Every structure is written in C-alpha cells, then in structure tokens.
mmCIF file of C-alpha atoms and ligand atoms in Angstrom:
data_model
loop_
_atom_site.group_PDB
_atom_site.id
_atom_site.type_symbol
_atom_site.label_atom_id
_atom_site.label_comp_id
_atom_site.label_asym_id
_atom_site.label_seq_id
_atom_site.Cartn_x
_atom_site.Cartn_y
_atom_site.Cartn_z
ATOM 1 C CA MET A 292 47.972 -30.894 -14.776
ATOM 2 C CA THR A 293 44.607 -31.727 -16.323
ATOM 3 C CA THR A 294 44.537 -34.603 -18.721
ATOM 4 C CA VAL A 295 42.065 -34.304 -21.518
ATOM 5 C CA THR A 296 40.463 -37.651 -22.229
ATOM 6 C CA VAL A 297 40.443 -38.816 -25.815
ATOM 7 C CA MET A 298 36.660 -38.393 -25.971
ATOM 8 C CA GLU A 299 36.891 -34.821 -24.668
ATOM 9 C CA LEU A 300 39.577 -34.169 -27.242
ATOM 10 C CA LEU A 301 37.407 -35.584 -30.053
ATOM 11 C CA ARG A 302 34.303 -33.699 -28.950
ATOM 12 C CA ASP A 303 36.101 -30.371 -28.503
ATOM 13 C CA SER A 304 38.171 -30.621 -31.675
ATOM 14 C CA THR A 305 35.141 -31.393 -33.829
ATOM 15 C CA SER A 306 32.441 -29.266 -32.191
ATOM 16 C CA ASP A 307 32.630 -26.580 -34.927
ATOM 17 C CA MET A 308 32.253 -29.297 -37.517
ATOM 18 C CA HIS A 309 29.259 -30.663 -35.678
ATOM 19 C CA ASN A 310 27.673 -27.230 -35.824
ATOM 20 C CA SER A 311 28.396 -27.067 -39.552
ATOM 21 C CA ALA A 312 26.943 -30.554 -40.026
ATOM 22 C CA GLU A 313 23.752 -29.458 -38.293
ATOM 23 C CA ALA A 314 23.609 -26.349 -40.484
ATOM 24 C CA ASN A 315 24.322 -28.264 -43.709
ATOM 25 C CA GLU A 316 21.598 -27.723 -46.309
ATOM 26 C CA PHE A 317 21.064 -31.415 -47.006
ATOM 27 C CA GLN A 318 20.914 -32.242 -43.260
ATOM 28 C CA HIS A 319 18.296 -29.496 -42.934
ATOM 29 C CA LYS A 320 16.242 -31.023 -45.703
ATOM 30 C CA LEU A 321 16.607 -34.381 -44.010
ATOM 31 C CA SER A 322 15.644 -33.249 -40.519
ATOM 32 C CA GLY A 323 12.752 -31.229 -41.937
ATOM 33 C CA ALA A 324 11.648 -34.401 -43.785
ATOM 34 C CA LYS A 325 11.851 -32.381 -47.015
ATOM 35 C CA VAL A 326 13.623 -35.188 -48.889
ATOM 36 C CA ASP A 327 11.718 -37.694 -50.985
ATOM 37 C CA LYS A 328 12.166 -41.443 -50.682
ATOM 38 C CA ASP A 329 14.596 -41.543 -53.580
ATOM 39 C CA GLU A 330 16.884 -38.921 -51.986
ATOM 40 C CA LEU A 331 16.682 -40.704 -48.656
ATOM 41 C CA GLY A 332 17.652 -43.962 -50.353
ATOM 42 C CA ARG A 333 20.565 -42.342 -52.161
ATOM 43 C CA TYR A 334 21.857 -40.906 -48.874
ATOM 44 C CA LEU A 335 21.486 -44.254 -47.109
ATOM 45 C CA GLN A 336 23.440 -45.952 -49.906
ATOM 46 C CA GLN A 337 26.421 -43.731 -49.093
ATOM 47 C CA LEU A 338 26.072 -44.470 -45.387
ATOM 48 C CA TYR A 339 25.896 -48.170 -46.197
ATOM 49 C CA LEU A 340 29.187 -47.945 -48.114
ATOM 50 C CA ILE A 341 30.852 -46.030 -45.271
ATOM 51 C CA HIS A 342 29.622 -48.470 -42.619
ATOM 52 C CA THR A 343 30.562 -51.604 -44.536
ATOM 53 C CA GLY A 344 33.895 -50.019 -45.493
ATOM 54 C CA VAL A 345 34.951 -49.235 -41.940
ATOM 55 C CA SER A 346 33.463 -52.440 -40.604
ATOM 56 C CA SER A 347 35.411 -54.722 -42.922
ATOM 57 C CA LEU A 348 38.666 -52.915 -42.155
ATOM 58 C CA ILE A 349 38.027 -53.096 -38.418
ATOM 59 C CA GLU A 350 37.228 -56.812 -38.694
ATOM 60 C CA ALA A 351 40.470 -57.395 -40.567
ATOM 61 C CA GLN A 352 42.338 -55.585 -37.762
ATOM 62 C CA ALA A 353 40.482 -57.229 -34.896
ATOM 63 C CA ASP A 354 43.752 -58.042 -33.105
ATOM 64 C CA ASN A 355 44.696 -54.398 -32.719
ATOM 65 C CA PRO A 356 44.451 -53.807 -28.926
ATOM 66 C CA ALA A 357 42.479 -50.532 -29.209
ATOM 67 C CA ILE A 358 40.020 -52.028 -31.690
ATOM 68 C CA LYS A 359 39.665 -55.155 -29.573
ATOM 69 C CA HIS A 360 38.839 -53.046 -26.534
ATOM 70 C CA VAL A 361 36.302 -50.715 -28.150
ATOM 71 C CA VAL A 362 34.515 -52.547 -30.951
ATOM 72 C CA ARG A 363 31.417 -54.610 -30.202
ATOM 73 C CA GLU A 364 29.500 -57.048 -32.375
ATOM 74 C CA TYR A 365 26.678 -54.553 -32.954
ATOM 75 C CA HIS A 366 29.075 -52.114 -34.615
ATOM 76 C CA HIS A 367 29.136 -54.553 -37.533
ATOM 77 C CA ASP A 368 25.371 -55.051 -37.731
ATOM 78 C CA GLN A 369 24.025 -53.539 -40.964
ATOM 79 C CA THR A 370 20.526 -55.037 -40.648
ATOM 80 C CA SER A 371 18.630 -51.774 -40.213
ATOM 81 C CA ILE A 372 20.271 -49.963 -43.119
ATOM 82 C CA VAL A 373 19.840 -52.983 -45.398
ATOM 83 C CA ASN A 374 16.149 -53.204 -44.469
ATOM 84 C CA ASP A 375 15.695 -49.486 -45.103
ATOM 85 C CA LEU A 376 17.359 -49.690 -48.502
ATOM 86 C CA GLU A 377 15.271 -52.668 -49.497
ATOM 87 C CA TYR A 378 12.082 -50.892 -48.413
ATOM 88 C CA LEU A 379 13.137 -47.862 -50.464
ATOM 89 C CA GLY A 380 13.686 -50.093 -53.499
ATOM 90 C CA GLN A 381 17.485 -49.851 -53.504
ATOM 91 C CA LYS A 382 19.796 -52.822 -53.636
ATOM 92 C CA PRO A 383 22.606 -52.275 -51.097
ATOM 93 C CA GLU A 384 25.076 -54.311 -53.153
ATOM 94 C CA LEU A 385 24.523 -51.996 -56.126
ATOM 95 C CA ALA A 386 25.385 -48.836 -54.178
ATOM 96 C CA VAL A 387 27.935 -46.720 -56.052
ATOM 97 C CA PRO A 388 30.143 -44.365 -54.027
ATOM 98 C CA LEU A 389 29.915 -40.636 -54.659
ATOM 99 C CA LYS A 390 33.265 -38.841 -55.006
ATOM 100 C CA ALA A 391 33.304 -37.845 -51.311
ATOM 101 C CA THR A 392 32.490 -41.385 -50.182
ATOM 102 C CA ALA A 393 35.164 -42.905 -52.426
ATOM 103 C CA GLU A 394 37.749 -40.491 -51.006
ATOM 104 C CA LEU A 395 36.814 -41.372 -47.435
ATOM 105 C CA ILE A 396 37.015 -45.101 -48.164
ATOM 106 C CA ALA A 397 40.448 -44.647 -49.754
ATOM 107 C CA SER A 398 41.565 -42.802 -46.636
ATOM 108 C CA MET A 399 40.161 -45.557 -44.410
ATOM 109 C CA ASN A 400 42.228 -48.123 -46.315
ATOM 110 C CA ASP A 401 45.321 -46.031 -45.838
ATOM 111 C CA THR A 402 44.619 -45.597 -42.102
ATOM 112 C CA ALA A 403 44.083 -49.357 -41.694
ATOM 113 C CA GLN A 404 47.518 -50.004 -43.200
ATOM 114 C CA ASN A 405 49.466 -47.267 -41.461
ATOM 115 C CA GLU A 406 47.687 -46.069 -38.323
ATOM 116 C CA THR A 407 45.258 -48.826 -37.502
ATOM 117 C CA ALA A 408 43.930 -47.536 -34.155
ATOM 118 C CA ALA A 409 42.767 -44.332 -35.863
ATOM 119 C CA LEU A 410 40.065 -46.358 -37.655
ATOM 120 C CA LEU A 411 38.193 -45.629 -34.430
ATOM 121 C CA GLY A 412 37.970 -41.948 -35.439
ATOM 122 C CA TYR A 413 35.602 -42.856 -38.293
ATOM 123 C CA LEU A 414 33.611 -45.029 -35.924
ATOM 124 C CA TYR A 415 33.442 -42.171 -33.395
ATOM 125 C CA VAL A 416 31.492 -39.968 -35.827
ATOM 126 C CA LEU A 417 29.162 -42.789 -36.895
ATOM 127 C CA GLU A 418 28.462 -43.742 -33.275
ATOM 128 C CA GLY A 419 28.172 -40.136 -32.072
ATOM 129 C CA SER A 420 25.644 -39.363 -34.773
ATOM 130 C CA THR A 421 23.201 -41.798 -33.138
ATOM 131 C CA ASN A 422 22.626 -39.067 -30.522
ATOM 132 C CA GLY A 423 20.868 -36.629 -32.850
ATOM 133 C CA ALA A 424 19.670 -39.181 -35.377
ATOM 134 C CA LYS A 425 16.997 -40.555 -33.041
ATOM 135 C CA PHE A 426 15.004 -37.375 -33.671
ATOM 136 C CA LEU A 427 15.734 -37.596 -37.351
ATOM 137 C CA ALA A 428 14.179 -41.067 -37.513
ATOM 138 C CA LYS A 429 11.040 -39.722 -35.900
ATOM 139 C CA ALA A 430 10.799 -36.736 -38.262
ATOM 140 C CA LEU A 431 11.374 -38.876 -41.353
ATOM 141 C CA ARG A 432 8.835 -41.502 -40.337
ATOM 142 C CA LYS A 433 6.201 -38.873 -39.822
ATOM 143 C CA GLY A 434 7.050 -36.653 -42.792
ATOM 144 C CA LEU A 435 7.481 -39.429 -45.355
ATOM 145 C CA ASP A 436 4.829 -41.667 -43.853
ATOM 146 C CA LEU A 437 7.269 -44.536 -43.411
ATOM 147 C CA PRO A 438 6.480 -47.796 -41.639
ATOM 148 C CA GLU A 439 9.097 -49.414 -39.365
ATOM 149 C CA ALA A 440 11.549 -49.678 -42.280
ATOM 150 C CA GLY A 441 12.765 -46.730 -44.323
ATOM 151 C CA ALA A 442 14.486 -44.690 -41.601
ATOM 152 C CA SER A 443 15.199 -47.352 -38.977
ATOM 153 C CA TYR A 444 18.956 -46.878 -39.457
ATOM 154 C CA PHE A 445 18.752 -43.502 -37.718
ATOM 155 C CA ASP A 446 17.377 -45.115 -34.583
ATOM 156 C CA ARG A 447 19.196 -48.406 -34.908
ATOM 157 C CA TYR A 448 20.003 -48.774 -31.219
ATOM 158 C CA GLY A 449 16.541 -47.820 -29.982
ATOM 159 C CA GLU A 450 16.325 -47.825 -26.185
ATOM 160 C CA GLN A 451 19.975 -48.902 -25.940
ATOM 161 C CA GLN A 452 21.343 -45.814 -27.677
ATOM 162 C CA ARG A 453 22.387 -43.887 -24.562
ATOM 163 C CA GLU A 454 23.932 -46.937 -22.882
ATOM 164 C CA ARG A 455 25.875 -47.878 -26.019
ATOM 165 C CA TRP A 456 27.149 -44.328 -26.484
ATOM 166 C CA ASN A 457 28.294 -44.218 -22.849
ATOM 167 C CA ASN A 458 29.998 -47.604 -23.255
ATOM 168 C CA PHE A 459 31.748 -46.412 -26.394
ATOM 169 C CA LYS A 460 32.997 -43.288 -24.599
ATOM 170 C CA GLN A 461 34.188 -45.285 -21.605
ATOM 171 C CA ALA A 462 35.986 -47.913 -23.687
ATOM 172 C CA MET A 463 37.705 -45.238 -25.800
ATOM 173 C CA ASN A 464 38.853 -43.413 -22.659
ATOM 174 C CA GLU A 465 40.278 -46.642 -21.238
ATOM 175 C CA VAL A 466 42.647 -47.084 -24.198
ATOM 176 C CA GLU A 467 46.095 -45.551 -23.810
ATOM 177 C CA PHE A 468 46.408 -43.885 -27.187
ATOM 178 C CA SER A 469 49.778 -42.291 -27.974
ATOM 179 C CA GLU A 470 49.897 -38.578 -28.790
ATOM 180 C CA ALA A 471 50.325 -39.480 -32.464
ATOM 181 C CA GLU A 472 47.301 -41.757 -32.346
ATOM 182 C CA ARG A 473 45.205 -39.079 -30.635
ATOM 183 C CA ALA A 474 46.146 -36.597 -33.342
ATOM 184 C CA LYS A 475 45.293 -39.096 -36.069
ATOM 185 C CA LEU A 476 41.950 -39.894 -34.411
ATOM 186 C CA VAL A 477 41.093 -36.196 -34.570
ATOM 187 C CA SER A 478 42.053 -36.126 -38.223
ATOM 188 C CA THR A 479 40.008 -39.200 -39.214
ATOM 189 C CA ALA A 480 37.005 -37.863 -37.270
ATOM 190 C CA THR A 481 37.412 -34.455 -38.945
ATOM 191 C CA GLU A 482 37.550 -36.075 -42.349
ATOM 192 C CA THR A 483 34.379 -38.029 -41.618
ATOM 193 C CA PHE A 484 32.464 -34.897 -40.636
ATOM 194 C CA GLN A 485 33.703 -33.144 -43.777
ATOM 195 C CA THR A 486 32.626 -36.109 -45.889
ATOM 196 C CA PHE A 487 29.059 -35.829 -44.592
ATOM 197 C CA GLY A 488 28.994 -32.206 -45.761
ATOM 198 C CA LYS A 489 30.372 -33.115 -49.173
ATOM 199 C CA ILE A 490 27.955 -36.026 -49.618
ATOM 200 C CA GLY A 491 25.084 -33.653 -48.856
ATOM 201 C CA ASP A 492 26.379 -31.174 -51.436
ATOM 202 C CA GLU A 493 26.798 -33.883 -54.072
ATOM 203 C CA LEU A 494 23.304 -35.221 -53.448
ATOM 204 C CA LEU A 495 21.822 -31.736 -53.778
ATOM 205 C CA GLN A 496 23.551 -31.231 -57.118
ATOM 206 C CA LYS A 497 21.818 -34.275 -58.651
HETATM 207 C C1 LIG B 774 20.247 -32.046 -37.603
HETATM 208 C C2 LIG B 774 21.367 -32.561 -37.312
HETATM 209 C C3 LIG B 774 21.918 -32.976 -35.985
HETATM 210 C C4 LIG B 774 21.439 -32.795 -34.711
HETATM 211 C C5 LIG B 774 20.194 -32.089 -34.269
HETATM 212 C C6 LIG B 774 22.397 -33.408 -33.819
HETATM 213 C C7 LIG B 774 22.274 -33.470 -32.453
HETATM 214 C C8 LIG B 774 23.209 -33.985 -31.580
HETATM 215 C C9 LIG B 774 23.109 -33.950 -30.133
HETATM 216 C C10 LIG B 774 21.930 -33.370 -29.347
HETATM 217 C C11 LIG B 774 24.233 -34.486 -29.639
HETATM 218 C C12 LIG B 774 24.650 -34.542 -28.166
HETATM 219 C C13 LIG B 774 24.286 -35.760 -27.461
HETATM 220 C C14 LIG B 774 24.782 -35.754 -26.014
HETATM 221 O O1 LIG B 774 25.992 -35.670 -25.784
HETATM 222 O O2 LIG B 774 23.937 -35.848 -25.146
HETATM 223 C C15 LIG B 774 25.026 -34.914 -30.765
HETATM 224 C C16 LIG B 774 26.248 -35.520 -30.671
HETATM 225 C C17 LIG B 774 26.986 -35.925 -31.750
HETATM 226 N N1 LIG B 774 26.641 -35.847 -33.082
HETATM 227 FE FE1 LIG B 774 25.036 -34.870 -33.816
HETATM 228 N N2 LIG B 774 23.395 -33.952 -34.547
HETATM 229 C C18 LIG B 774 23.136 -33.714 -35.871
HETATM 230 C C19 LIG B 774 23.879 -34.075 -36.959
HETATM 231 C C20 LIG B 774 25.015 -34.844 -36.875
HETATM 232 C C21 LIG B 774 25.741 -35.349 -38.013
HETATM 233 C C22 LIG B 774 25.336 -35.165 -39.473
HETATM 234 C C23 LIG B 774 26.788 -36.025 -37.517
HETATM 235 C C24 LIG B 774 27.875 -36.771 -38.232
HETATM 236 C C25 LIG B 774 28.254 -36.558 -39.429
HETATM 237 C C26 LIG B 774 26.752 -35.928 -36.072
HETATM 238 C C27 LIG B 774 27.686 -36.472 -35.221
HETATM 239 C C28 LIG B 774 27.660 -36.358 -33.842
HETATM 240 C C29 LIG B 774 28.733 -36.787 -32.967
HETATM 241 C C30 LIG B 774 30.052 -37.424 -33.382
HETATM 242 C C31 LIG B 774 28.302 -36.525 -31.660
HETATM 243 C C32 LIG B 774 29.064 -36.814 -30.376
HETATM 244 C C33 LIG B 774 29.741 -35.565 -29.828
HETATM 245 C C34 LIG B 774 30.526 -35.913 -28.562
HETATM 246 O O3 LIG B 774 31.668 -36.373 -28.690
HETATM 247 O O4 LIG B 774 29.977 -35.732 -27.482
HETATM 248 N N3 LIG B 774 25.655 -35.214 -35.711
HETATM 249 N N4 LIG B 774 24.379 -34.589 -31.932
#
C-alpha cells in the first residue's frame, strides 16, 4: 500500500487550481509588471489582511500540536509587506478587505474554532506561493522601477526560500493528521487558491 503524504495530497489536489492561478488575468498583469503602483498596493493590502488574519489565529492556537510542530517565528513576520505598503503610500492598518478577503477571513475564524489544525491549509498556499513569487519580485522591481521596497514581500525569504519550503514540507509530513484533518486541509487550501482568483477579479473591476 502506498501512503500519500499530506504534502503530496495538497499538491496533487490543488494542482489544477495552481494552473488556474497562474492563468488568472490579474496574476498575468502582475507577472508582466503591467500593474501600476496603486494596483500593486491594493493587492498587497489584501495579502496583508490574509497574512495577519491567519497569523493571529495561529498564534492564538499555538498549543495545537500540529501548529506547534510546523509554525516558525518567521511565519508571523510581516516586515516586508509593511515596508512595501509604506513605500507605496498605503497604511497597512487602514487596509479594507474586499468581499473575497472578508469571506476567507470569516472561514479562517470558523476553522480556528472547529478544525484548528486545518489553519495550516491557508498557510500552505501562502508558503507555497513563495516558490513562484521570487520571479514576480524580480519582474515587478524591473518593470515598475522599484527600489528594495515595493515588491520585497514576494521575495521575503530571499536565499532561504528553498530551505524554508523544504522545512515546511518536512514538518507537515511529520504530523499525523487524521483523515478528516487531511480532507479539511485540502478544503482550506482550495479556498485560499480560489480567493486569490476572486481578489484578482475584484481588483480588475475597480
Ligand atoms: C505567475 C504565477 C505563478 C508562477 C509562475 C508560479 C510558479 C510556481 C512554481 C515554479 C512552483 C514549484 C516550485 C517547486 O516545487 O520547485 C510553484 C509552487 C507553488 N505555488 Fe506557484 N506560481 C504562480 C502563482 C501562484 C499563486 C498565485 C499561488 C497562490 C495563490 C501559488 C501557490 C503555489 C503553491 C501552494 C505551490 C506549492 C505546490 C506544492 O505543493 O508543491 N502560486 N509555483
């Protein structure tokens, strides 16, 4: 019998959604550096709300064994996104959630109450996105003529990105999630991918 690790399960169950995320019109604009600084700032505001939302819930549930095993201090570090927002003239504390962001945050609150370990499904998508986002940071810096700040969030781990992603995968695979938890992880990860699509659509409508 082959046992599918939780990270294989997450990757395989969301690979179609990853393809859709890559093909999303807003993500295309972003990776082609066809956004202006205002659009970039408005996108980063939503990411800031998602990161601080999941981070505060994870901190409040720090005693959960799965969370304790997987989450590291740097998962809570919002320095790069705050610096980017400030450079782009946006105050992080004034960020207002779009509909899609508000729905995801409501779902995170529900997960924290009822299926705490599945908070790691939201984190999975945010951490996994550091793989492609490195290139995004480069494209945005060049296209929008940004200094260090402005798109630093997308390359927030710098040289440590690969090591941190491998550590995340290993730690997740070391946790003995129940079948119900595995299913819920897939559903919170799915929801996160879908939210990125919806945020892009909402931003394009403005
Ligand atoms: C232009 C857009 C994108 C490109 C080019 C891209 C590229 C990549 C690449 C090359 C990897 C594989 C890294 C590896 O395993 O060596 C990856 C993984 C991943 N990306 Fe993206 N990505 C993009 C957009 C996104 C977005 C918008 C999200 C989240 C909403 C995302 C979430 C993830 C996740 C979760 C993984 C990990 C998959 C796994 O479990 O192995 N990506 N991406």
